[in-house]
Amino acid sequence: MKIMKSLNFRQVHLDFHTSEQICEIGKYFDAEEFARTLKIAGVDSVTCFARCHHGMIYYYTNFEAQHPHLQRNLLREQIEACHRYGIKVPIYITVGWDEFSASRHPEWLERDICGKTYGPGSSEVLDAGWHTLCFNTPYVDYVIAQTEEVLDLFKDDVDGLFFDIVCQDECFCGSCMQDMLKQGYNPELSEDRRMFANMVNNSFKKRMTDAIRAKDSKCTIFYNAGHVGPSIKPTLDMYTHLELESLPSGGYGYEHFPITTRYARNLGLPFVGMTGKFMKSWADFGGFKNPAALEYECFSALALGGGCSIGDQLHPSGKITQATYELIGDVYRQVEKKQPWCKDVVPVTEIGIITPEVVTNGGAFELSDSASGIHRMLSERHYQYDFIDFDMDLSKYRVVALPDIIRLTEEQSIILNKYLQEGGKLLVSYESGMGRQGYDFVVDGMPAVIKGESPFSPDYLVAQEPLCKGILATEHVMYERGFELEPMKGAKVLADVWKPYFERSYKHFCSHFHTPAESPAGYPGIVANDNIAYIGYPIFGMYKRHGARVYRDMVVNAIKLLIPDEEKLITTNAPTTADITINYQPKEDRYVLHVLNYIPERRYKSTDTIEDVPLLLNVDVDILLPDGYYNATLVPENLNIASTRFGKRLKIMIPHVRGHAMISFGKKASK
């Protein structure tokens, strides 16, 4: 049974991965100072450590792995002090990485096909890092036993449990090899190895959840793998909530969180977005994020329907860093004021994007270029959208988009065809809509058939009416190879392909880069009918890889054939840098519009950041809003905003936006 429990909105995830070679652990911990500092900073939940990646335990325990230099019953003191201030304390337990166990039980380690362990020593360069434990070994017995000890020792004080590094690689250890063969998996096949690894991972989560619920029926449970995607669904009922780890400066970048969240928020569980206070990534001691960046990351979580979690790491001495909580406090005091308009919301959207992870399986640092490209296009033009899979309700979207690589199973094609029969519309590109093999579409009513790959690359597109609106009337280079299309009877050609004189090669070339356009190729590159727009190029991935604005403009003009401007949820004069979302709060019966205008930059070689917060003035917003919602209020400032109703649409002008503005729309008071 899934336990639905409202989440605290202003959380801290307090890492404490501390080497056994460091002495005086917790010596300068002051329980009162610790809890009071968190309270003053507006923190209402802090995740504290039972066992870290070094394998060290930070409470008085019967297990051998208690940190050898632990000066006090640290976890207990943290919990008791925070509870006195009304602050929750979920408990952190490592799973996939535990150096104490790895050094004593090498037979518990995951191994690659050559028998090498994952981690330092797996290449020819010696380096520091974590070894990965296999969940198909007796190590799992140890993890469960230590968790049960936590539940016994802390009993009613266990607010929740956070398990980290809960993922199983393709493993060739003796235990995995033996069990794969015993259970009918073929270790020579990558697909079989992946299926077995997923089964092992899911079995661990079920076994752990059962063990927890045998002792505690109420505490929250989360299993962290650094990313949330479709692979979580078979075990979703073992989670009480989701924590979406996404440190933009820690390798994730600023696209991972909005893409992942637009999928995760449809899974039916409350969530928080987890960033960090660090300049770079976890355990960046002495590194501090720019305040504007931390604001944006937290306010983005609010705008997308979640709470906030900020990562920090406690010094080995236990002394809390006051400067960190000045930084966090400045943001969380703002979050606290905004919170009433951000709780228990339902996102209002018009486009559902089939996540490429239904094909790729995805990962924290493996987002498809096609996902990033369509996210950028729709965000820049202020469409409202989700990332979804085929198990979700397609009928609530005006348009379902299949970006670039969504080849379909028979079951998936049936789902899409039913959606079309019921009046839905599709935006499809490149291989999407085809079966798993060949070039044949398995979606009914496609406006073209594929004759094969384009004979030239690069080639060119010339946009026709109405696709050409706002686009220069000339040939536009398509930097990657598309398909040769044959339009179906009745389909409208939206863009014609032009061929170059020849493809550049050692045999013949022209100028520095590629050969110019010569003449029409005799077939289209973009076609549409009443229900489907099809683009014969991997245009969403191309936008991510090449950044040609014309690719976005062509896609947006194609969408306008499916969602006319007068039916678009939001139109605005806000720049492409502005993130605009709208949510509905059923309990309060009000809509809340979010406008964020922070500009992430890569000023430095490897770090994305935000420093300046530009001021937007006189932002016009025109919203497709049900009749009866007139009262527009800038919140939490409680300033009235003039609104004008034109049929189904409500128009407002926001005088200024510095960073983040929220507008609440309530029903007009009866006279």
Tab-separated table of N, CA and C in Angstrom, residues 434-568:
chain	number	residue	atom	x	y	z
A	434	MET	N	7.832	4.730	-36.493
A	434	MET	CA	8.151	3.514	-37.237
A	434	MET	C	8.143	2.315	-36.296
A	435	GLY	N	8.066	1.122	-36.881
A	435	GLY	CA	8.251	-0.082	-36.100
A	435	GLY	C	9.702	-0.224	-35.686
A	436	ARG	N	9.966	-1.253	-34.916
A	436	ARG	CA	11.322	-1.415	-34.385
A	436	ARG	C	12.355	-1.731	-35.471
A	437	GLN	N	11.921	-2.177	-36.636
A	437	GLN	CA	12.832	-2.462	-37.749
A	437	GLN	C	12.312	-1.785	-39.013
A	438	GLY	N	13.232	-1.387	-39.888
A	438	GLY	CA	12.850	-0.851	-41.186
A	438	GLY	C	12.315	0.561	-41.132
A	439	TYR	N	11.721	0.994	-42.268
A	439	TYR	CA	11.244	2.362	-42.419
A	439	TYR	C	9.721	2.469	-42.459
A	440	ASP	N	9.010	1.404	-42.147
A	440	ASP	CA	7.552	1.425	-42.239
A	440	ASP	C	6.933	2.022	-40.978
A	441	PHE	N	6.026	2.983	-41.180
A	441	PHE	CA	5.290	3.555	-40.053
A	441	PHE	C	4.241	2.565	-39.562
A	442	VAL	N	4.047	2.542	-38.247
A	442	VAL	CA	3.010	1.695	-37.656
A	442	VAL	C	1.939	2.562	-36.997
A	443	VAL	N	1.953	3.853	-37.312
A	443	VAL	CA	0.916	4.789	-36.885
A	443	VAL	C	0.012	5.051	-38.081
A	444	ASP	N	-1.284	4.953	-37.852
A	444	ASP	CA	-2.236	5.138	-38.942
A	444	ASP	C	-2.275	6.598	-39.385
A	445	GLY	N	-2.428	6.782	-40.704
A	445	GLY	CA	-2.684	8.115	-41.232
A	445	GLY	C	-1.476	9.015	-41.326
A	446	MET	N	-0.267	8.451	-41.327
A	446	MET	CA	0.911	9.304	-41.480
A	446	MET	C	0.861	10.014	-42.831
A	447	PRO	N	1.309	11.260	-42.897
A	447	PRO	CA	1.190	12.037	-44.136
A	447	PRO	C	2.261	11.732	-45.187
A	448	ALA	N	3.126	10.761	-44.907
A	448	ALA	CA	4.184	10.427	-45.873
A	448	ALA	C	4.616	8.983	-45.659
A	449	VAL	N	5.259	8.431	-46.673
A	449	VAL	CA	5.975	7.166	-46.529
A	449	VAL	C	7.457	7.446	-46.759
A	450	ILE	N	8.294	6.571	-46.237
A	450	ILE	CA	9.743	6.748	-46.346
A	450	ILE	C	10.272	5.886	-47.484
A	451	LYS	N	10.971	6.512	-48.428
A	451	LYS	CA	11.579	5.765	-49.536
A	451	LYS	C	12.988	5.304	-49.198
A	452	GLY	N	13.589	5.928	-48.189
A	452	GLY	CA	14.949	5.584	-47.785
A	452	GLY	C	15.647	6.810	-47.241
A	453	GLU	N	16.930	6.669	-46.943
A	453	GLU	CA	17.681	7.822	-46.477
A	453	GLU	C	17.888	8.819	-47.606
A	454	SER	N	17.994	10.092	-47.224
A	454	SER	CA	18.276	11.118	-48.220
A	454	SER	C	19.613	10.819	-48.898
A	455	PRO	N	19.687	10.965	-50.214
A	455	PRO	CA	20.955	10.680	-50.905
A	455	PRO	C	22.040	11.713	-50.635
A	456	PHE	N	21.672	12.851	-50.033
A	456	PHE	CA	22.657	13.899	-49.777
A	456	PHE	C	22.610	14.337	-48.316
A	457	SER	N	23.789	14.687	-47.799
A	457	SER	CA	23.872	15.299	-46.474
A	457	SER	C	25.183	16.073	-46.379
A	458	PRO	N	25.119	17.363	-46.014
A	458	PRO	CA	23.905	18.121	-45.742
A	458	PRO	C	23.100	18.393	-47.009
A	459	ASP	N	21.786	18.522	-46.825
A	459	ASP	CA	20.936	19.082	-47.864
A	459	ASP	C	20.245	20.312	-47.281
A	460	TYR	N	19.191	20.788	-47.940
A	460	TYR	CA	18.608	22.078	-47.563
A	460	TYR	C	17.088	21.983	-47.530
A	461	LEU	N	16.457	22.840	-46.748
A	461	LEU	CA	15.004	22.950	-46.729
A	461	LEU	C	14.595	24.365	-47.108
A	462	VAL	N	13.541	24.449	-47.903
A	462	VAL	CA	12.898	25.716	-48.224
A	462	VAL	C	11.470	25.628	-47.712
A	463	ALA	N	11.139	26.457	-46.731
A	463	ALA	CA	9.818	26.411	-46.102
A	463	ALA	C	8.767	27.013	-47.019
A	464	GLN	N	7.596	26.373	-47.025
A	464	GLN	CA	6.446	26.851	-47.790
A	464	GLN	C	5.368	27.362	-46.824
A	465	GLU	N	4.347	28.012	-47.353
A	465	GLU	CA	3.219	28.450	-46.531
A	465	GLU	C	2.535	27.232	-45.908
A	466	PRO	N	2.094	27.326	-44.651
A	466	PRO	CA	2.279	28.428	-43.695
A	466	PRO	C	3.520	28.248	-42.825
A	467	LEU	N	4.345	27.257	-43.144
A	467	LEU	CA	5.517	26.986	-42.312
A	467	LEU	C	6.542	28.108	-42.391
A	468	CYS	N	6.492	28.901	-43.441
A	468	CYS	CA	7.551	29.879	-43.693
A	468	CYS	C	7.394	31.164	-42.884
A	469	LYS	N	6.329	31.284	-42.071
A	469	LYS	CA	6.100	32.522	-41.330
A	469	LYS	C	7.291	32.831	-40.418
A	470	GLY	N	7.881	34.023	-40.598
A	470	GLY	CA	9.011	34.442	-39.786
A	470	GLY	C	10.333	33.809	-40.166
A	471	ILE	N	10.353	33.053	-41.267
A	471	ILE	CA	11.566	32.348	-41.691
A	471	ILE	C	12.068	32.972	-42.994
A	472	LEU	N	13.359	33.192	-43.083
A	472	LEU	CA	13.934	33.777	-44.290
A	472	LEU	C	13.613	32.922	-45.506
A	473	ALA	N	13.217	33.566	-46.599
A	473	ALA	CA	12.818	32.870	-47.822
A	473	ALA	C	14.053	32.461	-48.610
A	474	THR	N	14.665	31.385	-48.175
A	474	THR	CA	15.871	30.884	-48.829
A	474	THR	C	16.076	29.424	-48.438
A	475	GLU	N	17.164	28.838	-48.908
A	475	GLU	CA	17.488	27.455	-48.535
A	475	GLU	C	18.181	27.461	-47.165
A	476	HIS	N	17.735	26.591	-46.276
A	476	HIS	CA	18.322	26.479	-44.941
A	476	HIS	C	18.992	25.113	-44.805
A	477	VAL	N	20.252	25.135	-44.419
A	477	VAL	CA	21.020	23.901	-44.371
A	477	VAL	C	20.525	23.002	-43.246
A	478	MET	N	20.419	21.718	-43.548
A	478	MET	CA	20.082	20.695	-42.561
A	478	MET	C	21.360	19.896	-42.315
A	479	TYR	N	21.960	20.105	-41.154
A	479	TYR	CA	23.319	19.627	-40.912
A	479	TYR	C	23.429	18.115	-40.795
A	480	GLU	N	22.308	17.431	-40.687
A	480	GLU	CA	22.356	15.972	-40.553
A	480	GLU	C	21.412	15.332	-41.579
A	481	ARG	N	21.687	14.071	-41.896
A	481	ARG	CA	20.939	13.376	-42.943
A	481	ARG	C	19.509	13.069	-42.491
A	482	GLY	N	18.578	13.317	-43.381
A	482	GLY	CA	17.197	12.970	-43.128
A	482	GLY	C	16.743	11.841	-44.024
A	483	PHE	N	15.431	11.770	-44.250
A	483	PHE	CA	14.845	10.734	-45.091
A	483	PHE	C	14.282	11.338	-46.371
A	484	GLU	N	14.251	10.512	-47.409
A	484	GLU	CA	13.559	10.873	-48.641
A	484	GLU	C	12.087	10.489	-48.468
A	485	LEU	N	11.198	11.476	-48.565
A	485	LEU	CA	9.785	11.262	-48.286
A	485	LEU	C	8.958	11.249	-49.569
A	486	GLU	N	7.879	10.494	-49.527
A	486	GLU	CA	6.856	10.559	-50.561
A	486	GLU	C	5.544	10.929	-49.876
A	487	PRO	N	5.024	12.127	-50.137
A	487	PRO	CA	3.805	12.552	-49.424
A	487	PRO	C	2.606	11.702	-49.826
A	488	MET	N	1.741	11.461	-48.866
A	488	MET	CA	0.511	10.745	-49.133
A	488	MET	C	-0.493	11.682	-49.808
A	489	LYS	N	-1.458	11.087	-50.473
A	489	LYS	CA	-2.489	11.867	-51.149
A	489	LYS	C	-3.219	12.733	-50.130
A	490	GLY	N	-3.346	14.011	-50.425
A	490	GLY	CA	-4.036	14.936	-49.545
A	490	GLY	C	-3.149	15.601	-48.518
A	491	ALA	N	-1.905	15.123	-48.359
A	491	ALA	CA	-0.988	15.745	-47.398
A	491	ALA	C	-0.485	17.077	-47.939
A	492	LYS	N	-0.200	17.991	-47.036
A	492	LYS	CA	0.311	19.305	-47.435
A	492	LYS	C	1.821	19.323	-47.268
A	493	VAL	N	2.524	19.709	-48.317
A	493	VAL	CA	3.977	19.864	-48.253
A	493	VAL	C	4.284	21.203	-47.586
A	494	LEU	N	5.037	21.139	-46.476
A	494	LEU	CA	5.369	22.340	-45.717
A	494	LEU	C	6.783	22.837	-45.987
A	495	ALA	N	7.655	21.961	-46.457
A	495	ALA	CA	9.030	22.364	-46.779
A	495	ALA	C	9.587	21.419	-47.828
A	496	ASP	N	10.231	21.995	-48.832
A	496	ASP	CA	10.844	21.212	-49.911
A	496	ASP	C	12.327	21.029	-49.661
A	497	VAL	N	12.835	19.850	-50.030
A	497	VAL	CA	14.264	19.576	-49.939
A	497	VAL	C	14.952	20.079	-51.198
A	498	TRP	N	16.074	20.763	-50.992
A	498	TRP	CA	16.968	21.126	-52.093
A	498	TRP	C	18.265	20.335	-51.934
A	499	LYS	N	18.797	19.901	-53.050
A	499	LYS	CA	20.024	19.107	-53.019
A	499	LYS	C	21.245	19.979	-53.296
A	500	PRO	N	22.412	19.601	-52.778
A	500	PRO	CA	23.653	20.306	-53.129
A	500	PRO	C	24.158	19.816	-54.489
A	501	TYR	N	25.155	20.477	-55.003
A	501	TYR	CA	25.748	20.023	-56.264
A	501	TYR	C	26.291	18.601	-56.116
A	502	PHE	N	26.884	18.332	-55.001
A	502	PHE	CA	27.427	17.002	-54.700
A	502	PHE	C	27.774	16.974	-53.222
A	503	GLU	N	27.956	15.782	-52.680
A	503	GLU	CA	28.420	15.674	-51.292
A	503	GLU	C	29.916	15.918	-51.236
A	504	ARG	N	30.340	16.587	-50.201
A	504	ARG	CA	31.751	16.892	-50.011
A	504	ARG	C	32.517	15.595	-49.737
A	505	SER	N	33.610	15.379	-50.409
A	505	SER	CA	34.476	14.219	-50.159
A	505	SER	C	35.858	14.533	-50.713
A	506	TYR	N	36.757	13.582	-50.577
A	506	TYR	CA	38.104	13.805	-51.115
A	506	TYR	C	38.078	13.877	-52.643
A	507	LYS	N	37.001	13.354	-53.255
A	507	LYS	CA	36.905	13.359	-54.714
A	507	LYS	C	36.505	14.735	-55.258
A	508	HIS	N	35.657	15.410	-54.518
A	508	HIS	CA	35.184	16.718	-54.967
A	508	HIS	C	34.650	17.491	-53.772
A	509	PHE	N	35.009	18.766	-53.687
A	509	PHE	CA	34.512	19.602	-52.604
A	509	PHE	C	34.447	21.037	-53.082
A	510	CYS	N	33.720	21.840	-52.312
A	510	CYS	CA	33.563	23.247	-52.647
A	510	CYS	C	33.682	24.073	-51.378
A	511	SER	N	34.611	25.004	-51.347
A	511	SER	CA	34.805	25.925	-50.239
A	511	SER	C	35.186	25.185	-48.954
A	512	HIS	N	34.896	25.816	-47.787
A	512	HIS	CA	35.452	25.337	-46.528
A	512	HIS	C	34.633	24.256	-45.841
A	513	PHE	N	33.300	24.232	-46.054
A	513	PHE	CA	32.464	23.454	-45.146
A	513	PHE	C	31.633	22.430	-45.906
A	514	HIS	N	30.563	22.881	-46.584
A	514	HIS	CA	29.797	21.948	-47.393
A	514	HIS	C	29.371	22.623	-48.691
A	515	THR	N	28.862	21.824	-49.601
A	515	THR	CA	28.553	22.289	-50.951
A	515	THR	C	27.231	23.053	-50.961
A	516	PRO	N	27.139	24.176	-51.681
A	516	PRO	CA	25.894	24.955	-51.682
A	516	PRO	C	24.762	24.243	-52.412
A	517	ALA	N	23.538	24.776	-52.203
A	517	ALA	CA	22.353	24.213	-52.837
A	517	ALA	C	22.391	24.452	-54.342
A	518	GLU	N	21.906	23.444	-55.072
A	518	GLU	CA	21.854	23.554	-56.529
A	518	GLU	C	20.417	23.713	-57.024
A	519	SER	N	19.520	22.793	-56.609
A	519	SER	CA	18.176	22.775	-57.172
A	519	SER	C	17.268	21.916	-56.305
A	520	PRO	N	15.949	21.991	-56.513
A	520	PRO	CA	15.038	21.134	-55.747
A	520	PRO	C	15.336	19.657	-55.954
A	521	ALA	N	15.213	18.903	-54.865
A	521	ALA	CA	15.494	17.463	-54.934
A	521	ALA	C	14.291	16.672	-55.416
A	522	GLY	N	13.120	17.297	-55.428
A	522	GLY	CA	11.940	16.612	-55.932
A	522	GLY	C	11.134	15.886	-54.869
A	523	TYR	N	11.432	16.129	-53.598
A	523	TYR	CA	10.638	15.515	-52.526
A	523	TYR	C	10.640	16.461	-51.316
A	524	PRO	N	9.665	16.298	-50.440
A	524	PRO	CA	9.554	17.206	-49.295
A	524	PRO	C	10.388	16.740	-48.104
A	525	GLY	N	10.579	17.676	-47.147
A	525	GLY	CA	11.240	17.336	-45.887
A	525	GLY	C	10.301	17.422	-44.701
A	526	ILE	N	9.202	18.192	-44.855
A	526	ILE	CA	8.198	18.317	-43.801
A	526	ILE	C	6.824	18.275	-44.460
A	527	VAL	N	5.937	17.428	-43.915
A	527	VAL	CA	4.591	17.284	-44.461
A	527	VAL	C	3.602	17.218	-43.306
A	528	ALA	N	2.332	17.473	-43.627
A	528	ALA	CA	1.308	17.429	-42.577
A	528	ALA	C	-0.046	17.130	-43.185
A	529	ASN	N	-0.917	16.567	-42.343
A	529	ASN	CA	-2.338	16.492	-42.659
A	529	ASN	C	-3.103	17.085	-41.478
A	530	ASP	N	-4.363	16.831	-41.375
A	530	ASP	CA	-5.151	17.475	-40.329
A	530	ASP	C	-4.737	17.053	-38.924
A	531	ASN	N	-4.166	15.862	-38.775
A	531	ASN	CA	-3.908	15.316	-37.442
A	531	ASN	C	-2.441	15.105	-37.111
A	532	ILE	N	-1.575	15.069	-38.128
A	532	ILE	CA	-0.174	14.705	-37.901
A	532	ILE	C	0.740	15.633	-38.695
A	533	ALA	N	1.744	16.162	-38.027
A	533	ALA	CA	2.839	16.864	-38.710
A	533	ALA	C	4.081	15.984	-38.598
A	534	TYR	N	4.750	15.759	-39.739
A	534	TYR	CA	5.922	14.879	-39.754
A	534	TYR	C	7.120	15.610	-40.343
A	535	ILE	N	8.253	15.507	-39.641
A	535	ILE	CA	9.512	16.124	-40.061
A	535	ILE	C	10.512	15.011	-40.313
A	536	GLY	N	11.074	14.968	-41.494
A	536	GLY	CA	11.912	13.843	-41.894
A	536	GLY	C	13.355	13.927	-41.459
A	537	TYR	N	13.651	14.716	-40.458
A	537	TYR	CA	15.010	14.874	-39.936
A	537	TYR	C	14.986	14.676	-38.414
A	538	PRO	N	16.134	14.334	-37.820
A	538	PRO	CA	16.212	14.292	-36.344
A	538	PRO	C	16.316	15.715	-35.790
A	539	ILE	N	15.273	16.500	-36.030
A	539	ILE	CA	15.348	17.951	-35.876
A	539	ILE	C	15.500	18.386	-34.426
A	540	PHE	N	14.977	17.596	-33.495
A	540	PHE	CA	15.093	17.993	-32.087
A	540	PHE	C	16.522	17.769	-31.592
A	541	GLY	N	17.098	16.630	-31.942
A	541	GLY	CA	18.507	16.423	-31.620
A	541	GLY	C	19.401	17.403	-32.347
A	542	MET	N	19.037	17.752	-33.574
A	542	MET	CA	19.822	18.716	-34.338
A	542	MET	C	19.818	20.087	-33.665
A	543	TYR	N	18.680	20.465	-33.084
A	543	TYR	CA	18.620	21.757	-32.397
A	543	TYR	C	19.569	21.771	-31.205
A	544	LYS	N	19.625	20.670	-30.482
A	544	LYS	CA	20.552	20.569	-29.350
A	544	LYS	C	22.002	20.590	-29.828
A	545	ARG	N	22.278	19.894	-30.908
A	545	ARG	CA	23.667	19.746	-31.364
A	545	ARG	C	24.179	20.932	-32.168
A	546	HIS	N	23.287	21.638	-32.868
A	546	HIS	CA	23.734	22.699	-33.783
A	546	HIS	C	23.168	24.074	-33.447
A	547	GLY	N	22.015	24.132	-32.790
A	547	GLY	CA	21.488	25.407	-32.317
A	547	GLY	C	20.928	26.322	-33.377
A	548	ALA	N	20.582	25.807	-34.559
A	548	ALA	CA	20.034	26.671	-35.606
A	548	ALA	C	18.612	27.089	-35.241
A	549	ARG	N	18.395	28.376	-35.066
A	549	ARG	CA	17.083	28.881	-34.656
A	549	ARG	C	15.994	28.489	-35.641
A	550	VAL	N	16.340	28.374	-36.906
A	550	VAL	CA	15.336	28.051	-37.915
A	550	VAL	C	14.716	26.686	-37.650
A	551	TYR	N	15.445	25.759	-37.027
A	551	TYR	CA	14.867	24.452	-36.712
A	551	TYR	C	13.714	24.624	-35.723
A	552	ARG	N	13.940	25.449	-34.692
A	552	ARG	CA	12.871	25.708	-33.726
A	552	ARG	C	11.691	26.392	-34.396
A	553	ASP	N	11.972	27.375	-35.254
A	553	ASP	CA	10.891	28.130	-35.877
A	553	ASP	C	10.049	27.239	-36.793
A	554	MET	N	10.694	26.315	-37.497
A	554	MET	CA	9.939	25.380	-38.334
A	554	MET	C	9.038	24.489	-37.478
A	555	VAL	N	9.586	23.984	-36.384
A	555	VAL	CA	8.798	23.113	-35.502
A	555	VAL	C	7.620	23.880	-34.915
A	556	VAL	N	7.864	25.093	-34.437
A	556	VAL	CA	6.787	25.877	-33.825
A	556	VAL	C	5.698	26.188	-34.852
A	557	ASN	N	6.090	26.508	-36.065
A	557	ASN	CA	5.086	26.769	-37.098
A	557	ASN	C	4.292	25.506	-37.430
A	558	ALA	N	4.945	24.351	-37.341
A	558	ALA	CA	4.223	23.089	-37.548
A	558	ALA	C	3.238	22.850	-36.404
A	559	ILE	N	3.647	23.150	-35.178
A	559	ILE	CA	2.750	22.981	-34.031
A	559	ILE	C	1.523	23.873	-34.173
A	560	LYS	N	1.701	25.064	-34.742
A	560	LYS	CA	0.572	25.989	-34.889
A	560	LYS	C	-0.513	25.432	-35.807
A	561	LEU	N	-0.158	24.499	-36.672
A	561	LEU	CA	-1.180	23.839	-37.481
A	561	LEU	C	-2.025	22.902	-36.632
A	562	LEU	N	-1.441	22.395	-35.542
A	562	LEU	CA	-2.128	21.454	-34.660
A	562	LEU	C	-2.783	22.157	-33.477
A	563	ILE	N	-2.125	23.221	-32.976
A	563	ILE	CA	-2.679	24.059	-31.905
A	563	ILE	C	-2.629	25.501	-32.404
A	564	PRO	N	-3.721	26.004	-32.950
A	564	PRO	CA	-3.720	27.400	-33.433
A	564	PRO	C	-3.398	28.368	-32.302
A	565	ASP	N	-2.866	29.522	-32.651
A	565	ASP	CA	-2.448	30.508	-31.648
A	565	ASP	C	-3.555	30.835	-30.655
A	566	GLU	N	-4.785	30.929	-31.138
A	566	GLU	CA	-5.875	31.303	-30.240
A	566	GLU	C	-6.202	30.189	-29.235
A	567	GLU	N	-5.670	28.987	-29.460
A	567	GLU	CA	-5.918	27.875	-28.547
A	567	GLU	C	-4.683	27.522	-27.715
A	568	LYS	N	-3.580	28.221	-27.927
A	568	LYS	CA	-2.364	28.000	-27.143
A	568	LYS	C	-2.604	28.470	-25.717
